[in-house]
Amino acid sequence: MKLIKNILLVVALLLSLISSAQVRSIVDFNNGWKFFLGNDSLASNANYNDSKWRSLNLPHDWSIESNFSSSFPATNQGGALPGGTGWYRKTFTVPLSFKNRITRIEFDGVYKNSEVWINGHYLGKRPYGYINFSYDLTPHLNYGKPNVIAVKVDNSLQPDSRWYSGSGIYRDLKLVSTNNIALAEAGVFITTPVINKNKATVSVKYNVSNTGNQKEIVKLYTDVYDATGKKVATSKHIVLRSIPVGGYSYADELQINTPLLWSTAKPYLYKAVTRIERNGQLIDEVKTTFGIRSFHFDAANGFFLNNQPLKIQGVCMHHDLGALGAAYNHAAAKRQLKILKEMGVNAIRFSHNPPAAALLDLCDEMGFLVQVEAFDMWKKKKNKFDYNLYFDEWHERDVQAMVLRDRNHPSVFMWSIGNEIREQFDSTGTTIAKRLVDLIKAIDTTRPVTCALTENFPEKNFIWKSGALDVLGFNYKLYDYAELPNRFPGQSFVATETASALSSRGSYDMPSDSNRLWPPDGKTPTVKGNADMSVSAYDHVYAYWGSSHEAALLAVNKYKFMSGMFVWSGFDFIGEPVPYAWPARSSYYGIVDLAGFPKDVYYLYQSEWTTKPVLYLFPHWNHNNGDTVDVWSYYNNADEVELFLNGKSLGSKSKPNDVLHVKWRVPYQPGVIKAISKKNGKAILTKEIRTSGTPAKIQLVADRTKIKANGTDLSFITVKLLDKDGNPVPDADQLIEFSVTGPGFLAGTDNGFPADSTSLKNHKRKTWKGMALAIIQSQQKKGNITVTAKSAGLGMSVISLKSE
Ligand code: GAL
């Protein structure tokens, strides 16, 4: 069965290669790999026997498959998961007709220290785990016969990161084949230098390569299509061009009449198709998605998109996808972005490294501004085995690869050369900052360069002293915002990090108005905190270098010169479990928990950052008789909120100046707590929460009941404990056991609690505050998938999905 499947895969690959042999072929190279966890130096040999190795598809992260343990050298800061060494091998065939073509393998990211061999021939290594790279396979391929590609991944030196990195070929892989005359890798660069109501000028820079041994005469041009597929522009001068041996660069111009602009509210996209013809025959074609938008930072007034002021409502995001680990998955990334979009987020800082390329496609489509960041450290380390070991030798190639890969994305609006770089405190920071900015600007001058800084005294900040930064990014220190324009006259600012506030979903410590600094200072890395390792979710717990979410929002809103903010962090991520130590293994910083369930503060942002009517009430209404409970509400589009307990009014409240919530202190009685938001005395929204009984059944709700039978699509199933009347139970937990039948499998389980030490791949998961998540992945086979959840005393619940 397996053999037939592999033969079919090879045939499919061959067919797709042949059918597009005339022009460029881009083949998804993710499927049909063999994997071995461990080291075997002979595995690079072409004739090595890998038949006993595990079969898998990429992207793959082996670290996430392990149990959590305090004994791994990455420690809980790195997610309490292992690094190690792993090998991947794939056997594939290329047709004879490819002899005169150029064939390249493109890796979007391998964590880390990858080395690659084709048919036993060494192609090279790439230390940085967050960068794309490629190899030319042409001279080493066996045409019409099997080839073997072998990849060694060495993530054994630990600790190497301040957060969870994952290990393996964790991003997409492609095989690209072109004629000997073709657009080079990243050989099309599109910008829109002139934009007005009537027209946009589109500049296209081409980099054509000629790997043959004679010059060739070709036609090279670009057509632009709008979102409906209608051709709206073509190159001004379509003439024959002579391409010398080696290559050729050329700049072209097109004009689009009455352009539709890309914005975060309406992310309109155009497609440019660049073609090369030889003797009337098409020999290469490259499609580039782009957008038409302008933006600028104004030192006094902040950020402007398409000449309209726009506060940057951003979040910082690490790359892991919760229970899926670092392995990139489009459906999971899309779900994260959807959740953020609904909260009102319009910008993302991918911290502290370049993200997956496919994630930027999603940001283009969904309307997010993106800050792409190169590094978390330069030559001075933050961890024993981090990128400082490779910086000298590799920073140039890594920065260039980042800019070349990402420069066409309309979403990408800033480059960041680093995060809280140690060199900001000494003179080496000046030289390195200049160098990195020069490297970026040599390729792209259309985007400002920033750096996320902590040192905000100009005389002490050596990165700022370089004079190379277009925009200054500052992390935290709200209390200094007022001073920034005096300290750095004429500069533009963005809050590259705010908050570092902490919470676990559904946890509440009274009273809600006593703030906790966890940790309280630099000498106390972890705190005793709560015995169950929860952190209260009233916005009143934060690290000493941070603030509450509310304080950060108020500070950024107060100053027009602050272009906006990137909250630390959008989602919880694996690693950095401040304020706790093991068994805590993932962060408490997120506005959304690791499972993708919003915490209460999500609705604070939603009420501030969106115009849709919001009325949110918390906490739950299951407390002990005699308790005094602080009831909070976030709202907008209303003048006041009236609260009722069991039908009796507890009074109306409006948000006081400089406060973004209303609060009542309520002597608890079981029953119904209800809020009504009102405008001019008229009810706008109503929200009520009931005291629930004990769990009686399991509710399963899928985010999508129809998924694609492509082997990667996902359905996220939210699991809730309900009482006998159907009320959610917020204060009891049960162990749930999942099983899946049909053409799908359980890709992971979670409950969002950062100190749950059960593997994220376990099919049994205890709920946290009455909730859990099961992630179901499709196979490459259509049919009905049945997901069953069982728990002692609750019977079982079933949900059906269609994979088509
Ligand atoms: C910042 C840092 C982030 C994260 C955060 C946690 O200083 O840039 O990567 O560690 O603190 O509060």
XYZ file of C-alpha atoms in Angstrom, residues 113-577:
465
model
C 22.194 24.372 11.363
C 20.979 22.482 8.341
C 23.321 20.765 5.914
C 22.118 19.451 2.581
C 23.383 16.788 0.179
C 22.129 15.804 -3.249
C 23.157 12.337 -4.400
C 25.919 12.403 -1.810
C 27.246 15.747 -3.017
C 27.467 18.384 -0.278
C 25.507 21.536 -1.122
C 26.142 23.616 1.973
C 24.941 24.604 5.404
C 22.723 27.301 6.887
C 23.004 28.014 10.599
C 20.142 30.505 11.087
C 16.914 28.652 11.704
C 14.534 31.425 10.690
C 15.796 32.222 7.228
C 15.069 31.011 3.714
C 17.800 29.625 1.471
C 18.157 27.606 -1.702
C 20.588 25.376 -3.571
C 21.138 24.813 -7.253
C 20.774 21.091 -7.875
C 21.357 21.222 -11.649
C 24.893 19.838 -11.979
C 24.336 17.007 -9.516
C 21.006 15.550 -10.662
C 20.500 12.171 -12.298
C 18.102 12.865 -15.145
C 15.439 10.247 -15.726
C 16.707 8.332 -12.697
C 16.192 8.503 -8.938
C 17.886 11.215 -6.891
C 18.276 11.444 -3.152
C 18.282 14.612 -1.176
C 19.500 14.344 2.424
C 19.167 17.054 5.065
C 20.859 16.999 8.429
C 19.336 19.304 11.047
C 21.396 19.999 14.127
C 19.590 21.693 16.986
C 21.620 19.908 19.618
C 23.368 22.878 21.185
C 20.975 24.061 23.894
C 19.890 26.456 25.262
C 19.849 28.497 22.079
C 16.699 30.610 22.305
C 14.666 32.676 24.773
C 11.487 30.979 23.538
C 10.498 27.691 21.910
C 12.148 27.285 18.528
C 11.067 23.837 17.368
C 13.404 21.591 15.370
C 13.350 20.328 11.818
C 12.311 21.321 8.313
C 9.420 23.261 9.789
C 8.490 25.444 6.820
C 7.583 24.787 3.192
C 9.929 23.304 0.685
C 9.752 23.795 -3.086
C 11.492 22.448 -6.130
C 11.759 25.091 -8.821
C 12.808 24.374 -12.360
C 13.348 26.959 -15.088
C 14.829 27.350 -18.521
C 18.423 28.508 -18.777
C 17.063 31.999 -19.363
C 14.771 32.862 -16.492
C 13.946 35.390 -13.852
C 16.453 34.845 -11.074
C 15.355 33.802 -7.605
C 13.538 36.804 -6.088
C 14.203 38.410 -9.460
C 11.115 40.614 -9.616
C 10.825 43.661 -7.369
C 7.660 45.731 -7.534
C 7.182 49.165 -6.009
C 4.621 51.887 -6.556
C 6.542 55.180 -6.500
C 3.651 57.408 -7.619
C 0.118 56.982 -6.322
C -2.762 59.354 -6.773
C -6.465 59.073 -7.382
C -6.119 58.853 -11.141
C -3.098 56.667 -11.532
C -0.405 54.605 -9.923
C 3.005 54.111 -11.399
C 4.241 50.582 -10.921
C 7.970 50.105 -11.127
C 9.197 46.593 -11.822
C 12.835 45.649 -11.470
C 13.878 42.434 -13.152
C 16.878 40.320 -12.532
C 17.203 37.796 -15.357
C 19.739 35.015 -15.305
C 21.304 33.354 -18.294
C 23.135 30.202 -17.360
C 23.732 29.231 -20.980
C 26.944 29.976 -22.855
C 25.679 32.545 -25.318
C 23.696 35.728 -25.251
C 20.017 35.366 -26.049
C 17.420 37.682 -27.513
C 14.148 37.663 -25.580
C 11.044 39.673 -24.941
C 10.561 40.547 -21.258
C 7.419 42.240 -19.985
C 4.846 42.403 -17.232
C 1.063 42.497 -17.262
C -0.939 43.524 -14.229
C -4.315 41.999 -13.406
C -6.832 43.280 -10.900
C -8.564 41.105 -8.321
C -11.200 40.017 -10.839
C -8.502 38.815 -13.224
C -8.926 41.697 -15.679
C -5.747 42.992 -17.280
C -5.299 46.599 -16.185
C -1.760 47.462 -17.249
C 1.111 46.283 -19.345
C 4.781 47.236 -19.744
C 5.378 50.520 -21.559
C 8.148 49.337 -23.834
C 7.946 45.774 -25.014
C 11.061 45.387 -27.130
C 13.549 42.623 -27.798
C 16.359 42.524 -25.281
C 19.677 40.836 -25.404
C 20.502 38.856 -22.273
C 24.242 38.365 -21.883
C 25.749 35.243 -20.367
C 25.413 35.522 -16.574
C 22.478 37.837 -16.383
C 20.890 41.164 -16.755
C 18.963 43.701 -14.681
C 16.351 45.984 -16.082
C 13.787 48.436 -14.733
C 10.341 48.674 -16.246
C 7.350 50.891 -15.638
C 3.612 50.422 -15.901
C 0.658 52.619 -15.190
C -2.598 51.636 -13.515
C -5.495 54.017 -13.936
C -7.845 54.738 -11.002
C -5.954 52.353 -8.741
C -7.659 50.585 -5.859
C -5.564 50.959 -2.757
C -4.413 48.306 -0.313
C -5.306 49.107 3.281
C -5.823 47.199 6.486
C -9.578 47.729 6.121
C -9.666 46.811 2.409
C -6.592 44.848 1.428
C -6.955 45.124 -2.346
C -4.404 43.053 -4.254
C -3.133 43.135 -7.817
C -1.233 40.398 -9.571
C 1.732 41.118 -11.802
C 2.664 38.428 -14.295
C 6.153 38.796 -15.684
C 6.914 36.809 -18.805
C 9.923 36.019 -20.926
C 9.420 34.955 -24.542
C 12.043 33.565 -26.905
C 11.210 33.312 -30.598
C 7.573 33.883 -29.778
C 7.553 31.078 -27.219
C 6.892 31.620 -23.542
C 9.928 30.437 -21.570
C 9.357 31.879 -18.113
C 6.521 33.312 -16.094
C 6.547 34.683 -12.556
C 3.469 35.823 -10.668
C 3.875 38.498 -8.019
C 1.074 39.653 -5.767
C 1.360 43.281 -4.775
C -0.673 46.141 -3.399
C -0.800 49.837 -4.029
C -0.407 51.783 -0.832
C 1.625 54.643 0.540
C 2.549 55.360 4.098
C 4.734 57.605 6.158
C 5.676 58.339 9.735
C 5.320 61.892 10.954
C 7.376 62.897 13.984
C 4.530 64.940 15.469
C 1.462 63.068 14.256
C 2.378 59.428 14.031
C 1.662 56.980 11.245
C -0.302 57.555 8.034
C -1.528 54.899 5.615
C -2.618 56.233 2.236
C -2.401 59.728 3.722
C -4.906 58.915 6.458
C -3.766 58.825 10.093
C -3.801 55.275 11.417
C -2.806 54.244 14.932
C -0.851 51.035 14.741
C -2.943 48.544 16.726
C -0.427 45.784 16.744
C 0.606 42.657 18.563
C 3.879 40.754 18.752
C 3.728 37.125 17.681
C 6.212 34.291 18.004
C 6.093 31.586 15.370
C 4.733 28.517 17.147
C 1.192 27.404 16.435
C 0.426 25.977 19.861
C -0.047 22.211 19.806
C 1.314 22.072 16.246
C 4.605 23.487 17.444
C 6.772 25.314 14.959
C 5.576 23.311 11.933
C 3.954 25.884 9.678
C 0.335 25.179 8.865
C -1.697 27.554 6.745
C -5.061 26.791 8.334
C -3.648 27.297 11.831
C -1.961 30.564 10.870
C -5.160 31.778 9.261
C -7.148 30.984 12.386
C -4.707 33.000 14.510
C -4.964 35.972 12.173
C -8.745 35.754 12.061
C -8.938 35.855 15.837
C -6.604 38.870 15.890
C -8.501 40.653 13.134
C -11.760 40.327 15.055
C -10.065 41.906 18.042
C -9.183 44.959 15.957
C -5.512 44.217 15.344
C -4.176 45.942 12.230
C -0.468 45.209 12.570
C 1.840 42.394 13.614
C 5.422 42.407 14.689
C 6.788 38.942 14.023
C 9.175 38.688 16.915
C 12.070 38.354 16.720
C 12.785 36.750 13.361
C 11.454 36.586 9.810
C 8.167 34.631 9.641
C 7.088 31.902 7.207
C 6.645 33.288 3.698
C 3.116 31.900 3.465
C 2.160 33.806 6.597
C 2.993 37.066 4.830
C 0.697 36.051 1.964
C -2.087 35.766 4.545
C -1.220 39.197 5.972
C -1.420 40.678 2.459
C -4.833 39.087 1.943
C -6.301 39.802 5.357
C -4.990 43.341 5.791
C -2.264 43.418 8.413
C 0.732 45.725 8.451
C 3.810 43.709 9.252
C 7.112 44.492 10.824
C 9.665 41.902 9.752
C 12.480 41.582 12.264
C 15.862 40.065 11.554
C 17.392 39.139 14.914
C 17.046 38.847 18.670
C 20.800 39.236 19.130
C 23.865 40.290 17.193
C 27.367 39.495 18.397
C 26.458 39.591 22.077
C 24.549 36.527 23.162
C 21.406 36.164 25.230
C 21.753 32.370 25.417
C 24.816 30.180 25.414
C 24.355 28.790 21.901
C 22.357 31.430 20.104
C 22.878 33.267 16.812
C 25.814 35.267 18.161
C 27.923 32.229 17.208
C 27.077 32.795 13.548
C 26.488 36.516 13.340
C 29.873 37.530 11.915
C 29.883 34.971 9.171
C 26.190 34.956 8.270
C 24.415 38.229 9.062
C 24.970 39.653 5.603
C 23.439 36.696 3.759
C 20.621 36.380 6.295
C 19.574 40.016 6.109
C 19.744 40.004 2.324
C 17.674 36.815 2.140
C 15.033 38.389 4.386
C 14.665 41.536 2.321
C 14.774 39.765 -1.029
C 12.091 37.291 0.008
C 9.689 39.752 1.594
C 10.057 43.011 -0.321
C 7.013 42.581 -2.574
C 4.485 42.115 0.216
C 2.175 45.100 0.640
C 1.728 44.040 4.266
C 5.420 44.485 5.049
C 5.863 48.130 6.019
C 8.959 48.127 8.219
C 12.164 46.229 8.693
C 13.569 45.782 12.167
C 17.253 45.027 12.593
C 16.803 43.593 16.044
C 15.149 43.283 19.403
C 16.604 44.581 22.651
C 20.057 44.115 21.224
C 22.806 44.178 23.835
C 25.021 46.316 21.613
C 22.708 49.285 22.181
C 24.705 49.855 25.375
C 28.179 50.168 23.839
C 29.855 51.680 20.813
C 29.825 48.443 18.787
C 26.087 49.032 18.384
C 26.711 52.037 16.179
C 28.819 50.230 13.601
C 26.693 47.122 13.411
C 23.426 49.072 13.177
C 24.824 51.101 10.267
C 26.003 47.992 8.540
C 22.651 46.197 8.863
C 20.678 49.208 7.692
C 23.024 49.622 4.714
C 22.465 45.994 3.779
C 18.710 46.499 3.824
C 18.732 49.812 1.982
C 20.970 48.445 -0.744
C 17.987 46.290 -1.697
C 14.924 48.204 -0.514
C 14.639 51.910 0.224
C 10.838 51.978 0.312
C 10.450 50.886 3.919
C 11.707 52.493 7.110
C 14.095 50.561 9.308
C 13.640 50.379 13.046
C 15.066 48.513 15.997
C 13.261 47.596 19.217
C 15.196 49.447 21.898
C 15.093 49.557 25.659
C 17.658 52.290 26.250
C 15.845 55.582 25.810
C 18.516 58.020 26.935
C 20.119 59.224 23.722
C 23.589 59.596 25.175
C 23.529 55.961 26.256
C 21.960 54.449 23.156
C 24.610 53.488 20.636
C 22.222 52.006 18.102
C 20.331 55.272 17.931
C 23.661 57.104 17.645
C 24.272 55.349 14.339
C 21.731 57.768 12.863
C 20.669 54.879 10.679
C 17.196 54.234 12.102
C 14.215 55.839 10.379
C 11.817 55.116 13.223
C 12.707 54.466 16.850
C 11.020 51.481 18.401
C 10.805 51.486 22.170
C 9.863 48.562 24.384
C 7.889 49.377 27.580
C 8.708 52.379 29.848
C 5.401 54.149 29.294
C 6.408 56.605 31.970
C 9.049 58.032 29.618
C 6.811 58.513 26.574
C 6.206 62.204 27.301
C 9.964 62.795 27.255
C 10.755 61.056 23.974
C 10.285 64.040 21.618
C 12.610 66.110 23.829
C 15.212 63.425 24.023
C 15.054 62.574 20.311
C 13.905 65.733 18.488
C 12.435 65.203 15.043
C 12.280 61.417 15.414
C 9.291 59.156 14.780
C 8.346 56.580 17.387
C 6.509 53.323 17.696
C 6.008 51.250 20.839
C 7.579 48.003 19.637
C 6.481 46.290 22.838
C 3.896 47.124 25.465
C 2.257 45.401 28.422
C 4.018 42.117 29.213
C 0.929 41.696 31.336
C 0.162 38.179 32.542
C -2.925 36.040 32.860
C -4.269 32.554 32.518
C -7.702 32.318 30.965
C -10.573 32.173 33.440
C -8.502 32.757 36.620
C -9.581 35.519 39.008
C -7.959 36.768 42.206
C -9.776 39.366 44.296
C -9.590 42.237 44.772
C -9.218 43.168 41.133
C -7.793 46.596 41.818
C -4.678 45.463 43.667
C -1.870 45.212 41.156
C 0.728 42.454 41.281
C 4.176 42.884 39.841
C 5.220 39.362 38.932
C 8.211 39.292 38.969
C 8.546 42.388 41.160
C 12.147 43.253 40.244
C 15.270 42.084 38.461
C 16.429 39.934 41.359
C 13.420 37.629 41.502
C 13.116 35.721 38.234
C 10.152 33.627 39.327
C 7.502 34.217 41.947
C 5.611 31.992 44.340
C 2.326 33.226 42.893
C -0.699 30.958 43.071
C -0.367 27.333 44.126
C -2.142 26.122 40.974
C 0.176 28.223 38.771
C -2.688 30.345 37.562
C -2.419 34.091 37.051
C -5.434 36.292 37.612
C -6.997 37.569 34.380
C -8.283 40.922 35.629
C -5.777 43.149 33.908
C -3.774 43.588 37.135
C -0.723 41.331 36.927
C 2.368 42.320 34.946
C 6.127 41.970 34.872
C 8.021 44.814 36.544
C 9.305 46.050 33.175
C 5.782 46.137 31.759
C 2.357 47.525 32.604
C -1.282 46.600 32.495
C -2.860 46.453 29.027
C -5.076 49.341 29.955
C -2.177 51.575 31.013
C -0.370 50.847 27.744
C -3.447 51.634 25.648
C -3.973 54.900 27.498
C -0.339 55.962 27.145
C -0.122 55.218 23.432
C -3.438 56.952 22.768
C -2.406 59.968 24.794
C 0.525 60.914 22.577
C -0.124 61.675 18.952
C 3.544 61.214 18.163
C 3.366 57.574 19.232
C 2.546 55.853 15.962
C 1.019 52.976 17.813
C 1.930 49.831 19.655
C 2.739 46.152 19.418
C 1.384 44.389 22.508
C 3.500 41.678 24.067
C 1.892 39.384 23.083
C -1.006 38.560 20.765
C -1.109 34.829 21.507
C 0.524 32.853 24.264
C 3.526 30.992 22.909
C 5.565 28.012 24.032
C 8.465 28.933 26.311
C 9.121 31.961 28.545
C 6.566 31.028 31.240
